[in-house]
XYZ file of C-alpha atoms in Angstrom:
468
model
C 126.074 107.902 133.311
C 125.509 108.866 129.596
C 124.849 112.777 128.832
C 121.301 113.493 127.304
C 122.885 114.951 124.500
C 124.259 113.407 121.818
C 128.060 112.980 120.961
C 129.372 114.247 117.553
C 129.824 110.629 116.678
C 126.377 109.876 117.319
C 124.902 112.176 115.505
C 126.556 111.927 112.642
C 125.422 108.012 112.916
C 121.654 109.272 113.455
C 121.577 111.295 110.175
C 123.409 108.432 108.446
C 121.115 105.983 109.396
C 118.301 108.272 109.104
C 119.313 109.432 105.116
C 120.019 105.870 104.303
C 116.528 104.168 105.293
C 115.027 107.819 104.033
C 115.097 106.265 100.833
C 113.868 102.649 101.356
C 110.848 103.579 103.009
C 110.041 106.233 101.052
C 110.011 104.036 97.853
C 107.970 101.901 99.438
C 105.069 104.588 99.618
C 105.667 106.967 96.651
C 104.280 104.687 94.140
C 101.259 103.846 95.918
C 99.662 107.082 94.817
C 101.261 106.901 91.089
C 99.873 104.048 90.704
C 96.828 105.134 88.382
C 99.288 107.376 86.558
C 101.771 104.084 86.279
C 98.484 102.001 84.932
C 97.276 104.747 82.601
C 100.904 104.897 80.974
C 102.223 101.315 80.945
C 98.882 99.471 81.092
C 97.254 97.170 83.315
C 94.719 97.069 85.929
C 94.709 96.509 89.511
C 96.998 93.460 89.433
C 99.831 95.167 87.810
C 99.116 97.765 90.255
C 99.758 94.793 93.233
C 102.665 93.727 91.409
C 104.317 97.221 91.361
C 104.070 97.490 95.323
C 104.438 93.693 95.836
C 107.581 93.190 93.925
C 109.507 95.502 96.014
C 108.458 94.382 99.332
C 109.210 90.959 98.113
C 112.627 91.373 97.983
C 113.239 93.749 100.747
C 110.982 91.606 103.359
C 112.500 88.470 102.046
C 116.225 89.833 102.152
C 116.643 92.111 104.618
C 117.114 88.682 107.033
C 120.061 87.971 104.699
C 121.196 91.629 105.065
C 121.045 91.438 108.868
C 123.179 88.404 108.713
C 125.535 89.780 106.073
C 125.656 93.291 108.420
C 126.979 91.498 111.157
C 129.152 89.429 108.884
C 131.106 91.904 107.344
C 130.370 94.919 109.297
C 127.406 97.373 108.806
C 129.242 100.390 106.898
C 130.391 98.019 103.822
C 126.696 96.846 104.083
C 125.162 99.993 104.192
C 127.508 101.070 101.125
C 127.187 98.653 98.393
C 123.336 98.676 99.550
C 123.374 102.841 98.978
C 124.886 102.250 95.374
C 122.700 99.365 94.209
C 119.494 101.391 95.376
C 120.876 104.329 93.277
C 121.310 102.129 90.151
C 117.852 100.183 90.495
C 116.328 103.337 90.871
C 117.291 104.730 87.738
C 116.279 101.472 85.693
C 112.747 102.105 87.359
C 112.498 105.146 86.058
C 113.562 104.148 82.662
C 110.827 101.514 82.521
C 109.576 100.928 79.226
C 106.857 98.141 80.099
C 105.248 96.555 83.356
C 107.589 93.699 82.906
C 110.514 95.798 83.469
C 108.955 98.387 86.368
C 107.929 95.116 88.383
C 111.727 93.982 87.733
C 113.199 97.038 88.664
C 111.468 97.438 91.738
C 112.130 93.845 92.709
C 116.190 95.040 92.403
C 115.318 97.859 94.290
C 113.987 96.496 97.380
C 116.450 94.240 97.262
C 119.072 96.405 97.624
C 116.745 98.479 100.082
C 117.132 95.152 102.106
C 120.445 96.236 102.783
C 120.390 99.013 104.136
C 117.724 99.340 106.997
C 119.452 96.502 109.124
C 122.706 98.190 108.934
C 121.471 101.604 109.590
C 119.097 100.637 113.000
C 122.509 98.544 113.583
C 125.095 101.440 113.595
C 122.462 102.959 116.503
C 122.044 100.630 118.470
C 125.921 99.577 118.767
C 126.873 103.535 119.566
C 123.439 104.236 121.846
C 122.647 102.400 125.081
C 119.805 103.232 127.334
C 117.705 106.135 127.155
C 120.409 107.806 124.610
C 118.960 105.307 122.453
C 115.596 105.666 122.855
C 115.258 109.123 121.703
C 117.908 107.932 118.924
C 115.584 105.601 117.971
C 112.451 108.274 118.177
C 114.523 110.410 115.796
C 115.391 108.089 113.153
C 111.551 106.626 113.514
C 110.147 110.431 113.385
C 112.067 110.985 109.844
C 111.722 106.964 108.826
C 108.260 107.015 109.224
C 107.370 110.614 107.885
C 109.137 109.120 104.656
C 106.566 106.065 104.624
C 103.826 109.139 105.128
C 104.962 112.147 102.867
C 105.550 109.331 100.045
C 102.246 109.991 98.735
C 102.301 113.517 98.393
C 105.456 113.600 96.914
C 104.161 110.927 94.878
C 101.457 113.538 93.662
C 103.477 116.259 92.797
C 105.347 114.635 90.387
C 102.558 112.888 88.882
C 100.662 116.128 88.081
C 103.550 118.627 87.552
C 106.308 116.420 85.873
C 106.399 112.594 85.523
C 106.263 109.683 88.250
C 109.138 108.381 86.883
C 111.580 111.448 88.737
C 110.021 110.930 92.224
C 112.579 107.735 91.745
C 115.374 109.756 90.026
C 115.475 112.076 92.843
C 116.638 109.223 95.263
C 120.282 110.081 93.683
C 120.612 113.279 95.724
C 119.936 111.668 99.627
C 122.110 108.509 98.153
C 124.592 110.571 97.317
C 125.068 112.900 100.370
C 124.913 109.768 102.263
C 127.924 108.164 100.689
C 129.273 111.424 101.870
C 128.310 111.239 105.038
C 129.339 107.634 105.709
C 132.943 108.175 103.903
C 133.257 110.402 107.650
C 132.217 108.050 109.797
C 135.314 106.521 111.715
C 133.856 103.477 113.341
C 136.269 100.484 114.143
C 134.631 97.790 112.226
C 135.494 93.806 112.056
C 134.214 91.310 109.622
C 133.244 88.882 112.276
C 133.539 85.584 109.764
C 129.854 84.361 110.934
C 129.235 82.149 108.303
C 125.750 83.129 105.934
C 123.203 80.986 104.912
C 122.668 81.943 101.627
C 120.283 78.674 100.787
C 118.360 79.990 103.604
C 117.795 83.759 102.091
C 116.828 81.823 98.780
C 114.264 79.697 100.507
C 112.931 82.870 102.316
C 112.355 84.897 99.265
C 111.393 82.267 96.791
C 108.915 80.505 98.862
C 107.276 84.732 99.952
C 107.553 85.573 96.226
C 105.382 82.133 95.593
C 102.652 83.100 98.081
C 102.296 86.311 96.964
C 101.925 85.252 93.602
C 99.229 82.898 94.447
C 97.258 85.521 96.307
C 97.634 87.780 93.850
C 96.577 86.155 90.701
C 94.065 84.181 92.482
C 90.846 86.369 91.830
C 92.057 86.319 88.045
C 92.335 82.231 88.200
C 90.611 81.257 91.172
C 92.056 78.798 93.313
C 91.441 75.593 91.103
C 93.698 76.550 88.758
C 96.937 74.553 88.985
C 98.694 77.957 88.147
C 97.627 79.526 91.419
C 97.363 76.052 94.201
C 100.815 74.787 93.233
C 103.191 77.910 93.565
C 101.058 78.602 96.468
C 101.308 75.184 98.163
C 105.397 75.355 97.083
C 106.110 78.449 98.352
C 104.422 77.174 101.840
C 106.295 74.240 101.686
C 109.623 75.921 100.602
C 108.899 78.571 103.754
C 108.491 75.853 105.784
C 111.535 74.307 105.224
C 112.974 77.894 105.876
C 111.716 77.782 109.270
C 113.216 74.737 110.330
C 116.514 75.271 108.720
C 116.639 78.304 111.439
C 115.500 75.745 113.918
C 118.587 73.973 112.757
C 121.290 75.955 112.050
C 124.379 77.165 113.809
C 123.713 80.937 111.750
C 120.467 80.719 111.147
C 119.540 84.071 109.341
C 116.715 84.179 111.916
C 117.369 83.363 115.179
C 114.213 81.512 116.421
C 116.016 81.963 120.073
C 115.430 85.598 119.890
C 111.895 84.802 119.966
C 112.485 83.485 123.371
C 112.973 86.849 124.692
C 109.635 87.992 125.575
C 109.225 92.232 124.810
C 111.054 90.734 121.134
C 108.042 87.986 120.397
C 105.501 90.029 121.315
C 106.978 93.386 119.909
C 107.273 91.712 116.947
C 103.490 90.028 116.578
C 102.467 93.663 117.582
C 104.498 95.114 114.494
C 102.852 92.105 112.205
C 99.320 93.931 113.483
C 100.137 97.516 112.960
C 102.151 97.544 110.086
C 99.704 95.292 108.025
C 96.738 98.022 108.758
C 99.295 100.605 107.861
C 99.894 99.454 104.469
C 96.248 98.177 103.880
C 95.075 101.912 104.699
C 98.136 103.392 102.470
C 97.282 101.901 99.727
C 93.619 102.412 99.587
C 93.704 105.828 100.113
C 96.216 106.493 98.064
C 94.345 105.117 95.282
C 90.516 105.584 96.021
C 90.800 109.380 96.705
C 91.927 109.287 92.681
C 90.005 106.539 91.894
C 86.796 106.689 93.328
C 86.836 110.748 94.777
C 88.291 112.028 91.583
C 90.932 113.973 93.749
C 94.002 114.750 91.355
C 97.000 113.169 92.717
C 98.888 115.845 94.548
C 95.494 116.154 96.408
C 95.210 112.196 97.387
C 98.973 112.956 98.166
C 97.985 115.788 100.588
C 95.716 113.528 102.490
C 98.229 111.730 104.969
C 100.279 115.085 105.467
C 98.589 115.722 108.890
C 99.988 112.231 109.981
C 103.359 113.441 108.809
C 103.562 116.875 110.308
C 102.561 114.946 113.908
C 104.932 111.895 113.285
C 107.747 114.559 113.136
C 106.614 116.647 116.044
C 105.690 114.176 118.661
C 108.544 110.311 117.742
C 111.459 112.072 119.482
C 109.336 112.793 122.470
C 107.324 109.259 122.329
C 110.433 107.449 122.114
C 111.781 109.217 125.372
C 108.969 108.746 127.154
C 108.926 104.974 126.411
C 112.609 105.360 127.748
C 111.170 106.632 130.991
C 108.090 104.896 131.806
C 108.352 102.191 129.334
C 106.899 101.079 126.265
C 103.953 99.037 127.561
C 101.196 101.700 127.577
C 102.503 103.541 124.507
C 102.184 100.492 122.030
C 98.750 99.853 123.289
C 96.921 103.199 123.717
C 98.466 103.898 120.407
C 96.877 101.352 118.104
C 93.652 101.921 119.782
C 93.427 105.324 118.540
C 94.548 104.576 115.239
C 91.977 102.155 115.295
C 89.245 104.965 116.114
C 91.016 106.926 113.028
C 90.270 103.967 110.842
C 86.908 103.403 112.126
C 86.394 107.683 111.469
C 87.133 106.735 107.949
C 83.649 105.351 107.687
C 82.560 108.561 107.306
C 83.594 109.135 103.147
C 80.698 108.972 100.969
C 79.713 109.583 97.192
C 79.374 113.188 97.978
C 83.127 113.196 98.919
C 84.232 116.078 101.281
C 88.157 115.585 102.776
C 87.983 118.329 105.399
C 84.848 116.453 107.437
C 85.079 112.834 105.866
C 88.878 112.259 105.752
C 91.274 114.831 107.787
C 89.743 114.108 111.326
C 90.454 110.614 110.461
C 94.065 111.438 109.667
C 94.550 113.599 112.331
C 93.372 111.197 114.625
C 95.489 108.225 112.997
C 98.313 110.675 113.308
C 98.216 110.799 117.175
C 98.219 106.874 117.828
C 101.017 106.610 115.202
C 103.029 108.938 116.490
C 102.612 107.694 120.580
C 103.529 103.490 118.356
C 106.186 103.431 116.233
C 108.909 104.738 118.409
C 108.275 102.962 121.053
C 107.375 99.844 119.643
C 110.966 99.974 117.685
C 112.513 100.730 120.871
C 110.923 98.043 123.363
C 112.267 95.412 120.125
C 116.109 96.675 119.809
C 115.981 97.479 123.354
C 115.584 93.409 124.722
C 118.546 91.883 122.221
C 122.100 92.345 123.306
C 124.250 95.124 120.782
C 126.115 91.722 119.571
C 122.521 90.467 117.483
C 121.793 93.938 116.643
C 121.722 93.489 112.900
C 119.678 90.287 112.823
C 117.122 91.650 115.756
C 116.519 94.998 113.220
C 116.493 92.642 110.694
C 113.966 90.579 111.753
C 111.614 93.568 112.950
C 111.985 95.121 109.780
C 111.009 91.821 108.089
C 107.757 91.169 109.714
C 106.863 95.072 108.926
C 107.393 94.836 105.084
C 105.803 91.192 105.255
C 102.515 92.251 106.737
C 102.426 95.020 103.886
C 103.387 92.598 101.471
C 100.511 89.772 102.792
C 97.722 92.416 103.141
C 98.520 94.071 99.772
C 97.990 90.611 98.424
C 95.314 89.720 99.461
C 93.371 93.779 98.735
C 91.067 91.972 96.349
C 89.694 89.975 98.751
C 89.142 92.349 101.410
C 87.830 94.996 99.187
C 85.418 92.561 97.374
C 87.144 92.561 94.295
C 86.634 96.186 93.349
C 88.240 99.299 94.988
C 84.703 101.559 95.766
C 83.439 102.921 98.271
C 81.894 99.967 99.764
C 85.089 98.284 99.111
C 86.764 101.398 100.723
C 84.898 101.223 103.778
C 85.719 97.553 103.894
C 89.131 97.968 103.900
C 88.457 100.394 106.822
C 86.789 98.166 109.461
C 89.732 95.429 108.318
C 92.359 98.120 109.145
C 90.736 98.919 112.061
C 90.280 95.199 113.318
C 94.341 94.769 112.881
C 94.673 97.379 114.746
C 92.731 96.866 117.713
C 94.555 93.641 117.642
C 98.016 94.957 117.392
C 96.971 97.339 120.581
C 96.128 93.822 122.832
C 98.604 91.737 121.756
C 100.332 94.794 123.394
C 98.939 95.011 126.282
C 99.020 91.385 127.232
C 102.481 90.998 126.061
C 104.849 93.677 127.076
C 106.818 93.945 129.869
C 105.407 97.059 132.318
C 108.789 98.170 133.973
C 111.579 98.938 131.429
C 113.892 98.112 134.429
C 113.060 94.397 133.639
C 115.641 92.233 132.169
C 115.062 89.493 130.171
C 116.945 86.201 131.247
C 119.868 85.391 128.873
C 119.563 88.646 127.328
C 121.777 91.018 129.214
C 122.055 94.925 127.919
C 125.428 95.254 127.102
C 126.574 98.983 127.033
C 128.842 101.184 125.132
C 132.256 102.093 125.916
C 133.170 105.760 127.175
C 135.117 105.770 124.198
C 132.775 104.991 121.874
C 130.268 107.632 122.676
């Protein structure tokens, strides 16, 4: 039987994998609450604004199923390196931005290269870490993961009102760096397996997402008569459809429709479509109305989520062992459902703006049901796929998180009714809400109860002695 404590090995592994998707999800939160600052220096409204958030999770939602299949290609350290250098490089040009045109580029380049390396670091835990071992692994690396999404902003906010926005992006040198350090340490016995990857199948993926979002997008500058928005949209569907079934197809498909088939992975991952949609919805709306429309500065509007930080860190480790113990089941549902009551709290902001009755219960409250979802949810998804498909399975998961973002940021105009005030804040509260209450039952209904269950044709294969 495995100790409870972890092996040198393994944790060396945890903070590699932790530092490495550190700065991926970080980036994909910091600019949220620059992005007046971004707008007042480069120009542009709240499109640009979409575009700077879009572009990024574009790339990394679109790619990281290429990086999954590339992980377990040619083995998840090589991955994780060249994806640690190219983040370091884009980061710099985004900093360096002269115009919109470049920043969007920029940040397209850097979630690509983001792509790479949250695959390959989930991977390199779940193919050292069996069992319970893993679950609290997984509640670590979730605890700091997470609290990167979540202390984005206020970092974010310091920078904007002390120095620049642009270094909250040149400061992703130092964790690349120590990283590379890190990893040059880590002696793991790794074989390029000579899967064969379907490249045509990552370009279909991210051309036909990066054709939808740009429909959605520009539509409520166009409308949807103009040939400019209905045919990249109606391509894009067309070219994602074709994705779809090319994976049907294929003998290494990028995404393995079969994994679908295994039933705490389907609904886990429909769950994680829910969740991770209201997530980003609520990120970016607060991020950007406590500026906007509460004339907070931005290290204040920053601020705001730290409560759901300081809890993520405290209670993921312990969340993701209990969902080790009793299973994940009740966790992923009671969860959402208090997030959802956090969301609903949010109801409570008005044009005489007070954050210590109208926002901070909310955020405490949100806090709590984050804290009891994301560690387990992770955990009941990486938990039903054999070590062999652990790349693609992280892949995938990942992939349907930075989707939903991407698809709800989209679409903000619509939800919010065109204009981010408070009545289109409040909208974008009951919407958050709503996906969350829905991520809670899809839960419920779907889940297995007993973590003892085993999924047929999906047998838990576990670690060596030797390797832990």
């Amino acid at each position: 039987m495995a100790s409870s404590r972890f092996a040198p090995l393994q944790r060396l592994v945890i903070s590699v994998a932790v530092l490495a998707s550190f700065v991926t999800f970080l980036d994909g939160t910091v600019v949220t609450v620059a992005l007046p600052a971004i707008s007042d220096e480069l120009g542009g409204g709240i499109t640009t604004q979409q575009w700077v958030v879009d572009a990024y999770l574009i790339t990394l939602s679109a790619l990281i199923l290429l990086a999954g299949s590339l992980s377990d290609a040619y083995g998840r350290v090589l991955v994780m390196r060249v994806g640690l250098i190219a983040f370091g490089v884009a980061s710099v040009a985004v900093a360096a931005a002269p115009d919109p045109l470049i920043l969007i580029i920029s940040r397209a380049a850097q979630g690509a290269a983001g792509a790479l390396l949250v695959p390959s670091s989930l991977a390199l835990i779940t193919a050292t870490m069996r069992g319970d071992l893993q679950s609290r692994a997984i509640g670590v690396w979730t605890a700091f993961t997470t609290a990167a999404q979540l202390v984005g902003p206020l970092l974010g906010g310091l920078f904007v009102d002390f120095l620049s926005w642009r270094f909250v992006f040149l400061i992703n040198v130092v964790p690349i760096a120590i990283t590379l350090v890190l990893l040059s340490r880590m002696k793991l016995t790794e074989r390029p397996s000579g899967v064969r990857v379907d490249w045509l199948s990552g370009a279909l993926c991210a051309i036909g997402l990066g054709a939808v979002v740009f429909a959605l997008i520009e539509q409520p500058n166009l409308g949807w008569s103009s040939p400019a928005i209905w045919l990249p949209g109606v391509l894009g569907a067309a070219m994602f459809a074709w994705f779809l079934v090319r994976q049907q197809r294929s003998a290494t498909p990028l995404m393995p429709l079969s994994l679908f088939r295994v039933r705490d992975f389907a609904w886990g991952n429909l769950a994680t479509l829910f969740v991770y949609a209201a997530l980003s919805l609520n990120g970016f709306v607060v991020g950007v109305y406590l500026q906007q429309g509460a004339g907070l500065s931005a290290t204040a509007a920053g601020l705001a989520s730290l409560p759901m930080t300081i809890l993520m860190i405290l209670l993921s480790s312990r969340a993701g062992s209990w969902a080790g113990r009793f299973g994940p089941r009740i966790f992923m549902t009671v969860g959402p459902l208090v997030m959802a009551a956090g969301a609903v709290m949010l109801l409570l902001v008005a044009e005489d703006f007070d954050y210590w009755w109208q926002v901070l219960p909310a955020m405490i409250v949100m806090g709590l049901g984050l804290s009891l979802t994301v560690a387990p949810l992770t955990s009941a998804i990486l938990g039903a796929i054999d070590e062999s498909r652990s790349g693609i399975a992280s892949a995938v998961n990942n992939a349907v998180a930075r989707v939903a973002g991407l698809l709800v940021v989209a679409m903000l105009s619509t939800i919010i009714g065109g204009t981010l005030n408070l009545a289109g804040f409040h909208n974008a509260a009951w919407v958050t809400a709503a996906l969350l209450v829905l991520g809670g039952a899809v839960s419920w209904i779907g889940i297995r109860r007993n973590p003892a269950e085993e999924e047929a044709g999906e047998p838990v294969v576990d670690v060596p002695d030797a390797a832990r």
